[in-house]
Tab-separated table of C-alpha atoms in Angstrom:
chain	number	residue	atom	x	y	z
A	254	ASP	CA	-11.876	5.235	-23.811
A	255	ALA	CA	-12.245	6.802	-27.460
A	256	LYS	CA	-10.199	5.386	-30.136
A	257	THR	CA	-7.511	6.169	-32.027
A	258	THR	CA	-6.615	5.807	-35.898
A	259	GLN	CA	-3.279	5.818	-36.987
A	260	PRO	CA	-1.037	5.235	-40.687
A	261	PRO	CA	0.782	2.115	-40.194
A	262	SER	CA	3.969	2.786	-41.323
A	263	MET	CA	5.860	5.890	-42.379
A	264	ASP	CA	9.522	7.043	-43.761
A	265	CYS	CA	11.480	9.824	-42.702
A	266	ALA	CA	14.835	11.044	-43.765
A	267	GLU	CA	17.000	11.705	-41.001
A	268	GLY	CA	17.719	15.196	-40.175
A	269	ARG	CA	13.743	15.841	-41.185
A	270	ALA	CA	10.945	16.442	-39.414
A	271	ALA	CA	8.845	14.067	-38.852
A	272	ASN	CA	5.193	14.394	-38.493
A	273	LEU	CA	2.819	11.357	-36.929
A	274	PRO	CA	-0.484	11.880	-37.249
A	275	CYS	CA	-3.649	10.237	-35.297
A	276	ASN	CA	-6.993	10.831	-35.521
A	277	HIS	CA	-9.166	10.306	-32.410
A	278	SER	CA	-12.700	11.881	-33.895
A	279	THR	CA	-14.215	10.193	-30.528
A	280	ILE	CA	-12.235	12.410	-27.779
A	281	SER	CA	-14.236	13.585	-24.432
A	282	GLY	CA	-13.842	16.484	-23.129
A	283	ASN	CA	-11.733	14.541	-20.204
A	284	GLU	CA	-9.725	12.769	-22.211
A	285	TYR	CA	-5.920	13.489	-22.800
A	286	VAL	CA	-3.679	12.524	-26.113
A	287	TYR	CA	-0.848	10.625	-25.124
A	288	TRP	CA	1.571	9.806	-27.268
A	289	TYR	CA	4.543	6.697	-26.863
A	290	ARG	CA	6.673	4.902	-28.584
A	291	GLN	CA	8.262	1.693	-28.498
A	292	ILE	CA	11.803	0.899	-29.936
A	293	HIS	CA	12.884	-2.498	-31.155
A	294	SER	CA	13.037	-5.002	-28.277
A	295	GLN	CA	12.836	-2.207	-25.657
A	296	GLY	CA	9.626	-1.393	-23.274
A	297	PRO	CA	7.359	1.741	-24.446
A	298	GLN	CA	8.538	5.123	-23.794
A	299	TYR	CA	6.457	7.889	-22.797
A	300	ILE	CA	6.614	11.091	-25.146
A	301	ILE	CA	4.361	13.986	-24.731
A	302	HIS	CA	1.016	14.636	-23.480
A	303	GLY	CA	-1.554	17.178	-24.153
A	304	LEU	CA	-5.269	18.116	-23.519
A	305	LYS	CA	-6.269	20.776	-25.792
A	306	ASN	CA	-3.069	23.063	-25.961
A	307	ASN	CA	-0.003	22.505	-27.866
A	308	GLU	CA	2.671	21.014	-25.915
A	309	THR	CA	6.233	20.870	-26.724
A	310	ASN	CA	8.859	19.315	-24.603
A	311	GLU	CA	12.837	18.123	-25.129
A	312	MET	CA	11.968	15.628	-27.539
A	313	ALA	CA	8.800	16.417	-28.988
A	314	SER	CA	5.904	18.457	-30.205
A	315	LEU	CA	2.114	17.843	-29.781
A	316	ILE	CA	0.153	19.882	-31.943
A	317	ILE	CA	-4.209	19.239	-31.049
A	318	THR	CA	-6.961	20.833	-33.579
A	319	GLU	CA	-8.403	23.081	-31.836
A	320	ASP	CA	-11.953	20.617	-32.546
A	321	ARG	CA	-9.536	18.018	-30.702
A	322	LYS	CA	-10.620	15.565	-32.898
A	323	SER	CA	-6.317	15.247	-34.642
A	324	SER	CA	-3.153	15.715	-33.290
A	325	THR	CA	0.083	15.346	-34.178
A	326	LEU	CA	3.685	13.774	-33.059
A	327	ILE	CA	6.073	16.227	-34.231
A	328	LEU	CA	10.140	14.989	-34.115
A	329	PRO	CA	11.664	18.052	-35.509
A	330	HIS	CA	14.949	16.881	-36.339
A	331	ALA	CA	14.773	12.746	-36.944
A	332	THR	CA	17.954	11.061	-35.472
A	333	LEU	CA	18.355	7.421	-37.165
A	334	ARG	CA	17.276	6.223	-33.016
A	335	ASP	CA	14.311	7.405	-33.586
A	336	THR	CA	13.036	4.691	-35.663
A	337	ALA	CA	10.251	3.102	-33.268
A	338	VAL	CA	6.571	2.224	-33.774
A	339	TYR	CA	4.731	6.105	-31.792
A	340	TYR	CA	1.620	4.741	-29.985
A	341	CYS	CA	-1.373	7.658	-29.951
A	342	ILE	CA	-3.388	6.996	-26.863
A	343	VAL	CA	-6.619	8.578	-26.056
A	344	ARG	CA	-7.890	8.395	-22.119
A	345	PRO	CA	-9.089	10.010	-19.305
A	346	SER	CA	-8.354	12.097	-17.014
A	347	ASN	CA	-4.633	13.311	-16.102
A	348	SER	CA	-3.951	12.053	-13.036
A	349	ASN	CA	-2.634	9.282	-10.887
A	350	SER	CA	-5.727	7.850	-12.350
A	351	GLY	CA	-4.662	3.938	-12.639
A	352	TYR	CA	-5.856	4.079	-16.153
A	353	ALA	CA	-4.609	1.527	-18.013
A	354	LEU	CA	-3.612	2.640	-21.526
A	355	ASN	CA	-5.296	0.855	-25.220
A	356	PHE	CA	-2.326	0.486	-27.125
A	357	GLY	CA	-3.351	-0.226	-30.791
A	358	LYS	CA	-1.223	-1.226	-33.547
A	359	GLY	CA	0.481	2.656	-33.904
A	360	THR	CA	3.496	3.742	-36.628
A	361	SER	CA	5.402	2.235	-37.328
A	362	LEU	CA	8.284	5.108	-38.438
A	363	LEU	CA	11.139	4.339	-40.558
A	364	VAL	CA	14.060	7.118	-40.411
A	365	THR	CA	17.303	6.387	-43.299
A	366	PRO	CA	19.933	8.029	-43.863
B	35	SER	CA	10.382	9.862	-14.034
B	36	ALA	CA	10.094	6.522	-12.869
B	37	VAL	CA	13.470	3.440	-12.599
B	38	ILE	CA	11.972	0.623	-13.188
B	39	SER	CA	13.409	-2.771	-13.381
B	40	GLN	CA	12.278	-6.488	-13.821
B	41	LYS	CA	13.403	-10.333	-13.334
B	42	PRO	CA	14.404	-12.599	-15.838
B	43	SER	CA	15.271	-10.177	-18.187
B	44	ARG	CA	14.806	-13.548	-20.250
B	45	ASP	CA	13.535	-17.096	-19.782
B	46	ILE	CA	13.237	-20.442	-21.321
B	47	CYS	CA	10.688	-22.747	-20.021
B	48	GLN	CA	9.464	-25.748	-20.769
B	49	ARG	CA	5.689	-26.449	-21.332
B	50	GLY	CA	3.032	-27.076	-18.041
B	51	THR	CA	6.089	-25.219	-15.591
B	52	SER	CA	5.564	-21.918	-13.773
B	53	LEU	CA	7.440	-19.138	-14.344
B	54	THR	CA	7.458	-15.616	-11.403
B	55	ILE	CA	8.706	-12.050	-12.589
B	56	GLN	CA	9.432	-9.506	-10.585
B	57	CYS	CA	8.716	-6.154	-11.031
B	58	GLN	CA	10.936	-3.552	-8.610
B	59	VAL	CA	10.237	0.460	-8.640
B	60	ASP	CA	12.849	2.876	-7.561
B	61	SER	CA	10.024	4.662	-5.342
B	62	GLN	CA	6.191	4.105	-3.715
B	63	VAL	CA	3.755	3.845	-6.628
B	64	THR	CA	0.023	3.327	-5.692
B	65	MET	CA	-0.862	1.966	-9.373
B	66	MET	CA	1.163	-0.914	-11.175
B	67	PHE	CA	0.534	-2.513	-14.593
B	68	TRP	CA	1.292	-5.652	-16.081
B	69	TYR	CA	1.202	-5.784	-20.109
B	70	ARG	CA	1.866	-9.148	-22.792
B	71	GLN	CA	2.982	-7.941	-25.459
B	72	GLN	CA	3.168	-10.996	-28.341
B	73	PRO	CA	4.949	-11.492	-30.993
B	74	GLY	CA	4.177	-8.866	-33.759
B	75	GLN	CA	1.510	-7.785	-31.903
B	76	SER	CA	0.983	-5.039	-29.409
B	77	LEU	CA	0.786	-4.092	-25.925
B	78	THR	CA	-2.264	-6.276	-24.253
B	79	LEU	CA	-3.213	-5.451	-20.461
B	80	ILE	CA	-2.984	-8.893	-18.098
B	81	ALA	CA	-4.242	-7.082	-14.832
B	82	THR	CA	-4.114	-4.190	-12.531
B	83	ALA	CA	-2.051	-4.317	-9.668
B	84	ASN	CA	-2.730	-2.124	-6.321
B	85	GLN	CA	-0.919	-2.299	-3.088
B	86	GLY	CA	-3.507	-4.542	-0.811
B	87	SER	CA	-6.225	-5.634	-3.191
B	88	GLU	CA	-6.257	-8.069	-4.815
B	89	ALA	CA	-5.291	-7.180	-8.964
B	90	THR	CA	-8.334	-6.499	-11.018
B	91	TYR	CA	-7.943	-8.833	-14.519
B	92	GLU	CA	-8.990	-7.862	-18.108
B	93	SER	CA	-11.143	-9.727	-19.858
B	94	GLY	CA	-9.434	-12.941	-21.007
B	95	PHE	CA	-6.937	-13.004	-18.404
B	96	VAL	CA	-7.497	-14.939	-14.985
B	97	ILE	CA	-5.996	-14.757	-11.798
B	98	ASP	CA	-5.416	-18.927	-11.647
B	99	LYS	CA	-3.134	-18.847	-14.662
B	100	PHE	CA	-1.566	-15.128	-13.906
B	101	PRO	CA	-1.689	-14.939	-10.461
B	102	ILE	CA	-0.583	-11.620	-9.142
B	103	SER	CA	0.987	-10.714	-5.658
B	104	ARG	CA	1.836	-6.773	-4.756
B	105	PRO	CA	3.329	-6.635	-1.650
B	106	ASN	CA	4.629	-3.181	-0.928
B	107	LEU	CA	3.849	0.083	-3.022
B	108	THR	CA	7.713	-0.400	-4.548
B	109	PHE	CA	7.546	-4.095	-6.077
B	110	SER	CA	5.375	-6.633	-8.017
B	111	THR	CA	5.513	-10.227	-8.834
B	112	LEU	CA	3.390	-11.708	-12.198
B	113	THR	CA	3.342	-15.270	-12.181
B	114	VAL	CA	2.357	-17.273	-15.892
B	115	SER	CA	0.899	-21.141	-14.879
B	116	ASN	CA	1.702	-23.836	-15.923
B	117	MET	CA	2.732	-22.468	-19.453
B	118	SER	CA	1.981	-23.555	-23.159
B	119	PRO	CA	3.821	-22.237	-26.522
B	120	GLU	CA	1.255	-19.970	-26.563
B	121	ASP	CA	2.268	-17.799	-23.616
B	122	SER	CA	5.698	-16.918	-24.871
B	123	SER	CA	5.384	-13.443	-25.513
B	124	ILE	CA	7.631	-10.555	-24.128
B	125	TYR	CA	5.832	-9.748	-20.341
B	126	LEU	CA	5.681	-5.955	-19.277
B	127	CYS	CA	5.357	-3.718	-15.871
B	128	SER	CA	4.561	-0.448	-15.523
B	129	VAL	CA	3.719	2.600	-13.216
B	130	GLU	CA	1.768	5.834	-13.729
B	131	ASP	CA	2.841	9.102	-12.002
B	132	HIS	CA	0.651	12.099	-10.823
B	133	ARG	CA	0.592	13.173	-14.031
B	134	GLY	CA	-1.100	9.626	-15.570
B	135	ARG	CA	2.618	9.286	-17.608
B	136	GLN	CA	3.089	6.023	-17.712
B	137	PHE	CA	6.471	4.671	-17.091
B	138	PHE	CA	7.727	1.109	-18.765
B	139	GLY	CA	10.224	-1.730	-17.086
B	140	PRO	CA	12.125	-3.307	-19.988
B	141	GLY	CA	10.143	-6.437	-20.374
B	142	THR	CA	10.588	-9.516	-19.579
B	143	ARG	CA	11.013	-12.457	-22.612
B	144	LEU	CA	9.658	-15.502	-22.218
B	145	THR	CA	9.927	-19.127	-24.792
B	146	VAL	CA	7.944	-21.610	-23.763
B	147	LEU	CA	8.638	-25.287	-25.617
């Protein structure tokens, strides 16, 4: 699997957009970018994923650069409950193929009042 | 998304004993995964459990220490055998859907004295 690089921590003011970057310069053509987060003492939660086009859902937006070597997760209006560790993961395939997730250290996002 | 439950949610065990953790899913799934999260660390995959076949273990994890059962498409167990304090961790199961998204249980917090 391609490896990812994320900043270890970030702060964001409540109500502002949180932009979490991820570098995945060795990503392969068939690998997707997945984002998960883990709120303290809970299991990880799926947020969003994409291949090359930008994606948006009710939780967040995902912006992938044209060369696919980096991406940004955007939480448009961060709340205190968005305080969590955010993981950017690349993995092959977008199917039920049973590829386990390779969690790195992630970015610890602190949303402040 | 799948709804996953785990039992027990937490336990405190004595050195040398074994604990079996149960994972129940509300729908039939092919792939189930077991992860470990040691204190202050990220998640590490222990094994992949497919119904009707032997579990596939990651490097550093062996069947004698972490036997897994997968009797049907909605249930799996992970046993932590002959426990030592180093086994104190959160143990999580997850399942994958047809879009490659993984959904996690709430975790089992294990403390070994």
